[in-house]
PDB file of C-alpha atoms in Angstrom:
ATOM      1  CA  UNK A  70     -18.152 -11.995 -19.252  1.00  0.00           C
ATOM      2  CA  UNK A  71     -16.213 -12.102 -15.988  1.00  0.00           C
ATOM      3  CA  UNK A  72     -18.155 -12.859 -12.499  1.00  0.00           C
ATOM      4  CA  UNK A  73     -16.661 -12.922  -8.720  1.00  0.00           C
ATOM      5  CA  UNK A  74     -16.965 -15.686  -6.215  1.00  0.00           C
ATOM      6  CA  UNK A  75     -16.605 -14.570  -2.495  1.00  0.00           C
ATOM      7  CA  UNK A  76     -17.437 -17.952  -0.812  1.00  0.00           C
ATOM      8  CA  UNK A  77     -17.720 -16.960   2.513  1.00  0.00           C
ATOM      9  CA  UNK A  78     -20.755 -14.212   3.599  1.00  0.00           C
ATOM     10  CA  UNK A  79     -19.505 -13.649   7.285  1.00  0.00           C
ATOM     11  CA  UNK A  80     -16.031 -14.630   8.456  1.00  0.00           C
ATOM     12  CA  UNK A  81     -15.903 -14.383  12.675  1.00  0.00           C
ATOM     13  CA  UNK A  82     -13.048 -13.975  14.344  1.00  0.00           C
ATOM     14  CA  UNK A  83     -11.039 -13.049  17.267  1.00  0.00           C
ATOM     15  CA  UNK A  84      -8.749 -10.087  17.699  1.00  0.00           C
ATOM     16  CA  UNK A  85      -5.421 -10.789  16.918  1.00  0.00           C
ATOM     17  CA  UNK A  86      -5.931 -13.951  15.115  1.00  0.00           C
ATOM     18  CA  UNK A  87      -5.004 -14.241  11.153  1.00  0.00           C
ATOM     19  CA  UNK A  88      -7.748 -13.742   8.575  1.00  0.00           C
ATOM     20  CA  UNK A  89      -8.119 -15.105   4.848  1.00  0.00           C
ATOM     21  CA  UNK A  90     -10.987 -13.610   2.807  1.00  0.00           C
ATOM     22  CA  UNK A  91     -11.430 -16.041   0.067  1.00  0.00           C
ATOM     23  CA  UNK A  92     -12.147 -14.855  -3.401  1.00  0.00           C
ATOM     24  CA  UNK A  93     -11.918 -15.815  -6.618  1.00  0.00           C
ATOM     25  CA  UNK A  94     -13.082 -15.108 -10.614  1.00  0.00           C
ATOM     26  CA  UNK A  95     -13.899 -16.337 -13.836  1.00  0.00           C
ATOM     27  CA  UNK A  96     -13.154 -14.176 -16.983  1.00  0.00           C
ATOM     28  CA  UNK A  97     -12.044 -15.669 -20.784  1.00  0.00           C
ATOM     29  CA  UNK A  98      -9.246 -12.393 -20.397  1.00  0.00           C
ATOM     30  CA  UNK A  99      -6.659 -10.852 -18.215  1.00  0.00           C
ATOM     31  CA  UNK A 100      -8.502  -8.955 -15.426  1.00  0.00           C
ATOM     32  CA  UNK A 101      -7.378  -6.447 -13.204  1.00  0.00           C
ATOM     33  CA  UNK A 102      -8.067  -7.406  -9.402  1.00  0.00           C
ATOM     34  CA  UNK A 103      -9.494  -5.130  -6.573  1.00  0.00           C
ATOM     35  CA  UNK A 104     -10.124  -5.527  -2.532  1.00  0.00           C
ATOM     36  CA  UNK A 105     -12.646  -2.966  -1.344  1.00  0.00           C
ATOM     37  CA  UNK A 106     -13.144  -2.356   2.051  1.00  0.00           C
ATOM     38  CA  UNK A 107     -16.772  -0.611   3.415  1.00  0.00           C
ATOM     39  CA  UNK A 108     -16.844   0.088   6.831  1.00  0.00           C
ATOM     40  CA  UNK A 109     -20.521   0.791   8.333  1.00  0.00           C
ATOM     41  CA  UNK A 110     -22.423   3.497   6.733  1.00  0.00           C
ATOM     42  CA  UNK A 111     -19.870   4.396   4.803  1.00  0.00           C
ATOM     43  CA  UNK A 112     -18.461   4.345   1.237  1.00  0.00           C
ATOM     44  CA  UNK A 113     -16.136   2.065  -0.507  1.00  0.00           C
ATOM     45  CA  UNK A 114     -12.280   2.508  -0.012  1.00  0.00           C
ATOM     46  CA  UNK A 115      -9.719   0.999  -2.019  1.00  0.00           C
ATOM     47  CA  UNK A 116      -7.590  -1.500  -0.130  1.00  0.00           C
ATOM     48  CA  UNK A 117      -5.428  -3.058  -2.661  1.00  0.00           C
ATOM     49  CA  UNK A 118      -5.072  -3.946  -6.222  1.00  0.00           C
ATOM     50  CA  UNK A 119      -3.529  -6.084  -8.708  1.00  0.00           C
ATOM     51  CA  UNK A 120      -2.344  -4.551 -11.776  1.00  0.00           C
ATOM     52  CA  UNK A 121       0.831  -6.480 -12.724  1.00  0.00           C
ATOM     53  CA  UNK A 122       4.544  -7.584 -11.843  1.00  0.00           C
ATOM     54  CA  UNK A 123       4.982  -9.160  -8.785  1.00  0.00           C
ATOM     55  CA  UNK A 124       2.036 -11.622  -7.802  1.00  0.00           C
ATOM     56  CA  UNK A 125       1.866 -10.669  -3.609  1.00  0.00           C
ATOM     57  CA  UNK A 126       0.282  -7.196  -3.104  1.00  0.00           C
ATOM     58  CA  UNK A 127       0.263  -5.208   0.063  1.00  0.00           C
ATOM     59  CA  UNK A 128      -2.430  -2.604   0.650  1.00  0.00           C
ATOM     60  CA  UNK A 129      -3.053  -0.658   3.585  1.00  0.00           C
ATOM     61  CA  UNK A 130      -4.216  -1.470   7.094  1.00  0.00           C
ATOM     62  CA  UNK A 131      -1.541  -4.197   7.379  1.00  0.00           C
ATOM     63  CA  UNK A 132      -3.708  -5.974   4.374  1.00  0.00           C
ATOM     64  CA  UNK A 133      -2.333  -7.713   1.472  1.00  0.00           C
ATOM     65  CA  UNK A 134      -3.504 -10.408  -1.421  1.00  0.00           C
ATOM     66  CA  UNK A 135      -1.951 -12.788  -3.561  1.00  0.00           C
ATOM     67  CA  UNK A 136      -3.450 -13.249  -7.144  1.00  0.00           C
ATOM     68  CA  UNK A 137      -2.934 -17.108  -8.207  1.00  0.00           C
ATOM     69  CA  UNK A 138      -3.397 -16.675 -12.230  1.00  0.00           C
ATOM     70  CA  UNK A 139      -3.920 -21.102 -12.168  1.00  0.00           C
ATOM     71  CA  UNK A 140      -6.287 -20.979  -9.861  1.00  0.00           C
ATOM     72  CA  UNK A 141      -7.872 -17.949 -10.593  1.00  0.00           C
ATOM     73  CA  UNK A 142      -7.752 -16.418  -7.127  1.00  0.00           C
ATOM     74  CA  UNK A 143      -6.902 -13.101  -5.059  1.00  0.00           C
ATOM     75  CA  UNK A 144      -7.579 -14.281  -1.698  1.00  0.00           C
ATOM     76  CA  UNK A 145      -7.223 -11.540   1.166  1.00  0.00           C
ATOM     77  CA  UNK A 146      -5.376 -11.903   4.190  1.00  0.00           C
ATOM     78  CA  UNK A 147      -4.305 -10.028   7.286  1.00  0.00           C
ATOM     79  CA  UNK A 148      -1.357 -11.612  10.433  1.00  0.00           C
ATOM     80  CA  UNK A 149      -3.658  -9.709  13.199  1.00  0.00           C
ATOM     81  CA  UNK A 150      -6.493  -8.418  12.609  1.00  0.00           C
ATOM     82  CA  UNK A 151      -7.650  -5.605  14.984  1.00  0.00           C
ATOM     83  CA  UNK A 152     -11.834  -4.546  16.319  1.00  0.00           C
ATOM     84  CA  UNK A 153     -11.500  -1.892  14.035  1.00  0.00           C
ATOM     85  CA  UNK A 154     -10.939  -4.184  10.688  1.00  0.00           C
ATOM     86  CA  UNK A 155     -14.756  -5.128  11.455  1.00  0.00           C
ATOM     87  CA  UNK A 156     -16.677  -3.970   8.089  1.00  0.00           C
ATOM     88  CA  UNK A 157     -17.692  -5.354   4.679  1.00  0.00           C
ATOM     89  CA  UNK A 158     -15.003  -6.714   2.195  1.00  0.00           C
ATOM     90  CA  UNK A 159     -15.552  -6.561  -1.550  1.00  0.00           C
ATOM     91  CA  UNK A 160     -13.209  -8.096  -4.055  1.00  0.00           C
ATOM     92  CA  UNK A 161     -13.769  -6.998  -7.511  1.00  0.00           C
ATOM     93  CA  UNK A 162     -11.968  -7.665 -11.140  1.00  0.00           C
ATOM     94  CA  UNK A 163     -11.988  -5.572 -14.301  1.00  0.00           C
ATOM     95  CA  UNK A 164     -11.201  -6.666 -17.870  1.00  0.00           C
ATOM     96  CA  UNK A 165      -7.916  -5.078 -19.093  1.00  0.00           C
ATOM     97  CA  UNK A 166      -9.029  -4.312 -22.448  1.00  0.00           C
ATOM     98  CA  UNK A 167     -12.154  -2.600 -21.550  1.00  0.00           C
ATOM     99  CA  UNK A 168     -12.072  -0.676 -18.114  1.00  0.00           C
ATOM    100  CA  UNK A 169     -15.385   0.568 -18.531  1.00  0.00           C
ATOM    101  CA  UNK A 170     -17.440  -2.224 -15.624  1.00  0.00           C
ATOM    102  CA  UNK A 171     -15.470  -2.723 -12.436  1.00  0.00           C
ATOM    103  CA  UNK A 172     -17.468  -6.489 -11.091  1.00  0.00           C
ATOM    104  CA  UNK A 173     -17.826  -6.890  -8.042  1.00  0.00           C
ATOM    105  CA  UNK A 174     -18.347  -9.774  -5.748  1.00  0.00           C
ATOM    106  CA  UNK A 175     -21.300  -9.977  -3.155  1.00  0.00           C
ATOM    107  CA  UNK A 176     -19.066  -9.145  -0.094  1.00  0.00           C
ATOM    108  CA  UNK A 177     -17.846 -10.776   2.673  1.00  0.00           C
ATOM    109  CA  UNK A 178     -18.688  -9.227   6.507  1.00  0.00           C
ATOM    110  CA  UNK A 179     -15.392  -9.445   8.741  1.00  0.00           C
ATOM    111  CA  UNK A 180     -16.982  -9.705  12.471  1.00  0.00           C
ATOM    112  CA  UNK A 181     -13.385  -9.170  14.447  1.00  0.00           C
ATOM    113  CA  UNK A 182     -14.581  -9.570  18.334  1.00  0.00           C
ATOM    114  CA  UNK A 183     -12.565  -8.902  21.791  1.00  0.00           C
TER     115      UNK A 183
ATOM    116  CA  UNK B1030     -10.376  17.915  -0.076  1.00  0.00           C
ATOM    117  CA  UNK B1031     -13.468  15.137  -1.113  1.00  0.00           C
ATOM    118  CA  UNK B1032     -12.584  13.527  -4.501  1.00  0.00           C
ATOM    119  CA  UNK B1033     -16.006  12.266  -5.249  1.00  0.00           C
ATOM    120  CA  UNK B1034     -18.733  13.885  -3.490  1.00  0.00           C
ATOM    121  CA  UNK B1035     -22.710  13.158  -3.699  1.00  0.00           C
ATOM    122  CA  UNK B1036     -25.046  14.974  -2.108  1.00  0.00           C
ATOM    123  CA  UNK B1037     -27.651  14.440  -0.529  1.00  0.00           C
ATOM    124  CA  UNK B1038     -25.876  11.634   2.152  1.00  0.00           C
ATOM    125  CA  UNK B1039     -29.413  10.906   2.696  1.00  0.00           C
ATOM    126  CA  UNK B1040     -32.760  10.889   0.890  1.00  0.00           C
ATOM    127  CA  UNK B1041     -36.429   9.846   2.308  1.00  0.00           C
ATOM    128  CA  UNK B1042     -38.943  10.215  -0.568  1.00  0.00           C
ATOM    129  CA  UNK B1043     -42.922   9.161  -0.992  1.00  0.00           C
ATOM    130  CA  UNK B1044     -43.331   6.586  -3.893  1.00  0.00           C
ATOM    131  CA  UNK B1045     -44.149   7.959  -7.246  1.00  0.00           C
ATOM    132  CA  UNK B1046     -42.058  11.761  -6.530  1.00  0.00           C
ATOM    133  CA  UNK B1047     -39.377  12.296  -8.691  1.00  0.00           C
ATOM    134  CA  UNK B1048     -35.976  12.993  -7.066  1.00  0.00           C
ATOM    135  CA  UNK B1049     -31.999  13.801  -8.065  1.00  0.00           C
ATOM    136  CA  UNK B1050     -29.080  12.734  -6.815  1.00  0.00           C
ATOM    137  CA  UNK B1051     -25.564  14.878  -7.663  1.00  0.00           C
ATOM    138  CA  UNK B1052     -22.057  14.238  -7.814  1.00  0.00           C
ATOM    139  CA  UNK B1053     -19.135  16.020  -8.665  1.00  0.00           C
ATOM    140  CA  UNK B1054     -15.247  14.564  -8.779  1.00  0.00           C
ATOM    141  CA  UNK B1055     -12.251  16.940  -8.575  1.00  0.00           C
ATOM    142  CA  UNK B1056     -10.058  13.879  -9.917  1.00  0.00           C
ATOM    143  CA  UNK B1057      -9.999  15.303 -13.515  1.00  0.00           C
ATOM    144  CA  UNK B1058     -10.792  11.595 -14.326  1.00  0.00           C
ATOM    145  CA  UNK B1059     -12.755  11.050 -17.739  1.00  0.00           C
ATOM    146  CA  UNK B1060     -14.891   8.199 -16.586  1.00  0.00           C
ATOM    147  CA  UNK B1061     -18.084   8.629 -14.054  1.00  0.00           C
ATOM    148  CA  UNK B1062     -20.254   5.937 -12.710  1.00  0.00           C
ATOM    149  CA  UNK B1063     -23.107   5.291 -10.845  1.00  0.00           C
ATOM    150  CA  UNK B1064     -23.857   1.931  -8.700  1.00  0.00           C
ATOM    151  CA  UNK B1065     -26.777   0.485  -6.807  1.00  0.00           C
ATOM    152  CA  UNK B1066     -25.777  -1.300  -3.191  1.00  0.00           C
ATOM    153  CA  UNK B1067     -28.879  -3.526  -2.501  1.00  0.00           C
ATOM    154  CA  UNK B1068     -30.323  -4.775   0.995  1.00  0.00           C
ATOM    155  CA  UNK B1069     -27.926  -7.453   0.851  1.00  0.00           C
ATOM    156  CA  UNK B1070     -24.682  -5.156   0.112  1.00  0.00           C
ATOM    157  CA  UNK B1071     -24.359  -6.278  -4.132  1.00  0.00           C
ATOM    158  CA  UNK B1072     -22.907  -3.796  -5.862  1.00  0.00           C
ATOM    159  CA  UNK B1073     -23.918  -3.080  -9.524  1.00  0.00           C
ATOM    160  CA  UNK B1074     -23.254  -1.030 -12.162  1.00  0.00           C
ATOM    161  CA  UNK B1075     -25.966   1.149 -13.363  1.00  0.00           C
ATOM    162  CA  UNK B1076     -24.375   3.496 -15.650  1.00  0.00           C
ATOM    163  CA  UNK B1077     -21.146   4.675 -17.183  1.00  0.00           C
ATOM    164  CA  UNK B1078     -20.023   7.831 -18.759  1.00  0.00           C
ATOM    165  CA  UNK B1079     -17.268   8.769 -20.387  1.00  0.00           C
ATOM    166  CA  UNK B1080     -16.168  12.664 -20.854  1.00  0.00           C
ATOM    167  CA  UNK B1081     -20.207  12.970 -20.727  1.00  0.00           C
ATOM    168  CA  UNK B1082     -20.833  10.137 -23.086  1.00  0.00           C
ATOM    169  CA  UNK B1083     -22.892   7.365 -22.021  1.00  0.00           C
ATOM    170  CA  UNK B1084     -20.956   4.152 -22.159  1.00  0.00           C
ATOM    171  CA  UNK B1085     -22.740   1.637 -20.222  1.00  0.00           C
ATOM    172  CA  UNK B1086     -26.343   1.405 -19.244  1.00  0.00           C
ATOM    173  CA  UNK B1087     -26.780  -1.826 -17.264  1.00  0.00           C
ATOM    174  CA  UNK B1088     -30.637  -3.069 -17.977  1.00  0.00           C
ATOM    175  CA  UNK B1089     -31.534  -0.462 -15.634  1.00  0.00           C
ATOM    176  CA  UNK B1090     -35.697   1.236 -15.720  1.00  0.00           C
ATOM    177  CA  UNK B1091     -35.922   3.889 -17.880  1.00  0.00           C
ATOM    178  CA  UNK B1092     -37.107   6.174 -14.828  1.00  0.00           C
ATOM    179  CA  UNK B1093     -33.584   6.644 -14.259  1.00  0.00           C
ATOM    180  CA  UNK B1094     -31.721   9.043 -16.421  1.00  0.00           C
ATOM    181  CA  UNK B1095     -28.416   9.777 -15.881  1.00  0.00           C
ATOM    182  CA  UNK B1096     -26.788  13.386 -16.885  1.00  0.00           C
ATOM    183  CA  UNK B1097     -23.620  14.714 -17.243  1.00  0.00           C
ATOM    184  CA  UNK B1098     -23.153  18.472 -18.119  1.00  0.00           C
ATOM    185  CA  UNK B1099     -19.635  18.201 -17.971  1.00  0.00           C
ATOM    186  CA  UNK B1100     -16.545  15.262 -17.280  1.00  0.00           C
ATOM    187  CA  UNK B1101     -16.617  16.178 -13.822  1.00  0.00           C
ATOM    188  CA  UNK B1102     -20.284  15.406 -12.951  1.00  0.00           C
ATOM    189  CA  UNK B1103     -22.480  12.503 -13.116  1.00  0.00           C
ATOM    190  CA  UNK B1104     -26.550  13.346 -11.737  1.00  0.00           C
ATOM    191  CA  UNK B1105     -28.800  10.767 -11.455  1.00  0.00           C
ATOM    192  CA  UNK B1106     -32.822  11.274 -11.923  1.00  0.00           C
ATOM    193  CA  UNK B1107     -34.902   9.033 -10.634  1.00  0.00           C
ATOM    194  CA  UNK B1108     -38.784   9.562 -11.979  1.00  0.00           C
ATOM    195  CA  UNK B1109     -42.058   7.805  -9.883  1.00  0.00           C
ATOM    196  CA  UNK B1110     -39.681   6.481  -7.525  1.00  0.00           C
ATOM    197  CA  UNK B1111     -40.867   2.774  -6.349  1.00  0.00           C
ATOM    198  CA  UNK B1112     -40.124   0.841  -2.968  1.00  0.00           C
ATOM    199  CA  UNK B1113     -37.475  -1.259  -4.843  1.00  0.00           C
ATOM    200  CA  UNK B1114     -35.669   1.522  -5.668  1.00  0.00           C
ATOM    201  CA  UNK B1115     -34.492   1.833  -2.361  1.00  0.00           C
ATOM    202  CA  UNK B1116     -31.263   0.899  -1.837  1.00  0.00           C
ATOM    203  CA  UNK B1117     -27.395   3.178  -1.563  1.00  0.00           C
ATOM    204  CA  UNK B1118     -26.274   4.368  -4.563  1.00  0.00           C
ATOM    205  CA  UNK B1119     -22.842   5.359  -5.439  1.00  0.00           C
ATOM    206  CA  UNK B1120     -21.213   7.658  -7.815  1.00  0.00           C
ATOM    207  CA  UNK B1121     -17.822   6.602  -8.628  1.00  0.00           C
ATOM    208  CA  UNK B1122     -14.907   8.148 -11.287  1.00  0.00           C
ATOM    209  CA  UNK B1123     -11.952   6.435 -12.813  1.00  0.00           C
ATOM    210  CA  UNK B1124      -9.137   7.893 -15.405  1.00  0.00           C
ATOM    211  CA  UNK B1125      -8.263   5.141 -18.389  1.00  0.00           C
ATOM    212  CA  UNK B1126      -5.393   2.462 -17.467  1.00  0.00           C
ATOM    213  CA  UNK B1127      -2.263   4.770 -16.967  1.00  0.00           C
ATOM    214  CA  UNK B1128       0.410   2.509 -15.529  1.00  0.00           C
ATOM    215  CA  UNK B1129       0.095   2.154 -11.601  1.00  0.00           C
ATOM    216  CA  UNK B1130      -2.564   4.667 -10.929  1.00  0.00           C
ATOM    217  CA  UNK B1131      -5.743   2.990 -12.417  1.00  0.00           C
ATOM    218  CA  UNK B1132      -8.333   2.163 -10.011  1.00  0.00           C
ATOM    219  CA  UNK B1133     -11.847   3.513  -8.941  1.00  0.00           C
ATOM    220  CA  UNK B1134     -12.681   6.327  -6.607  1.00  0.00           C
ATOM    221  CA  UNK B1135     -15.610   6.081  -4.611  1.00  0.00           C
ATOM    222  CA  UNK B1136     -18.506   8.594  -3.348  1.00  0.00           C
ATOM    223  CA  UNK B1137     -19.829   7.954   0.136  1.00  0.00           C
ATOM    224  CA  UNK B1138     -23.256   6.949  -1.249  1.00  0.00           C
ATOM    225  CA  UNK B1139     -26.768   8.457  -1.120  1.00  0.00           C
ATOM    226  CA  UNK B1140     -29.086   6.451   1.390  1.00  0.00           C
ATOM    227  CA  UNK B1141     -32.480   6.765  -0.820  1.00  0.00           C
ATOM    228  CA  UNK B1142     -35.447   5.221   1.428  1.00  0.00           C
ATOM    229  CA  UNK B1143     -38.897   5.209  -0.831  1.00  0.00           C
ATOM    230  CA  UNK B1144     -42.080   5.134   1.956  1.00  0.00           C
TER     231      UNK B1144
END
């Protein structure tokens, strides 16, 4: 079975200032890895993912993640963030060999403020 | 054009009606889900189908009953709906692993409030 650990619940911070979402997994296979983003009252949108090759992965929004295979994490990060990168972060992993249950982690709520 | 599109955005129900949620992807993707989004914001799976075959069903009450007349649509039936079962629910599609396309596409989610 594969779970997600998103230690942090709320990460403040000021506009303009760097951010690092922290997430990481546990699966017995090779996962696929996922950042979600969910701004307020709205769906999910895909901000990056992980599939293969080259470990650093840029999404969009100025986001991008690097997936540590020894330390089994696909922390987030962003140089600058901006007011309107305020929303609801999900990172989320899939097992390779059976893409049928995309996992998700319980979220992490990015309060950016002026 | 939406890719994956549920309808109704919102839904305010009594306790113990019956109600349907719908939703339809344009993807051509073989794979439909449905998720629950709880008070707290966890996502989990409810159900999967796959070209209208039912692939996962997640320990979910048997007052919900997924149904998919074709690969393109996922409904969800809810019977004697209960407080708990309020909560957002999304409808999601994905196509198997082909190279760098994979991933999940998202529905905005249905906003079900039992009173």
């Amino acid at each position: 079975a594969q779970s997600v650990t998103q230690l942090d619940s709320q990460v403040p911070v000021f506009e303009e200032a760097p951010v690092e979402l922290r997430c990481n997994y546990s699966s017995s296979v090779s996962v696929y890895l996922f950042w979600y983003v969910q701004y307020p009252n709205q769906g999910l949108q895909l901000l990056l993912k992980y599939l293969s090759g080259s470990t650093l992965v840029k999404g969009i929004n100025g986001f991008e993640a690097e997936f540590n295979k020894s330390q089994t994490s696909f922390h987030l990060r962003k140089p600058s963030v901006h007011i309107s990168d305020t929303a609801e972060y999900f990172c989320a992993v899939i097992p390779v060999y059976n893409t049928d249950k995309l996992i998700f982690g319980t979220g992490t709520r990015l309060q950016v403020f002026p | 054009d939406t890719a994956v599109s549920q309808t109704p955005k919102y839904l305010v129900t009594q306790m113990g009606n019956d109600k349907s949620i719908k939703c339809e992807q344009n993807l051509g993707h073989d794979t439909m889900y449905w998720y629950k989004q709880d008070s707290k914001k966890f996502l989990k799976i409810m159900f999967s189908y796959n070209n209208k075959e039912l692939i996962i069903n997640e320990t979910v009450p048997n007052r919900f009953s997924p149904k998919s007349p074709d690969k393109a649509h996922l409904n969800l039936h809810i019977n004697s709906l209960e407080l708990g079962d309020s909560a957002v629910y999304f409808c999601a599609s994905s196509q198997v692993v082909t190279g760098d396309n994979y991933g999940y596409t998202f529905g905005s989610g249905t906003r079900l409030t039992v009173v």
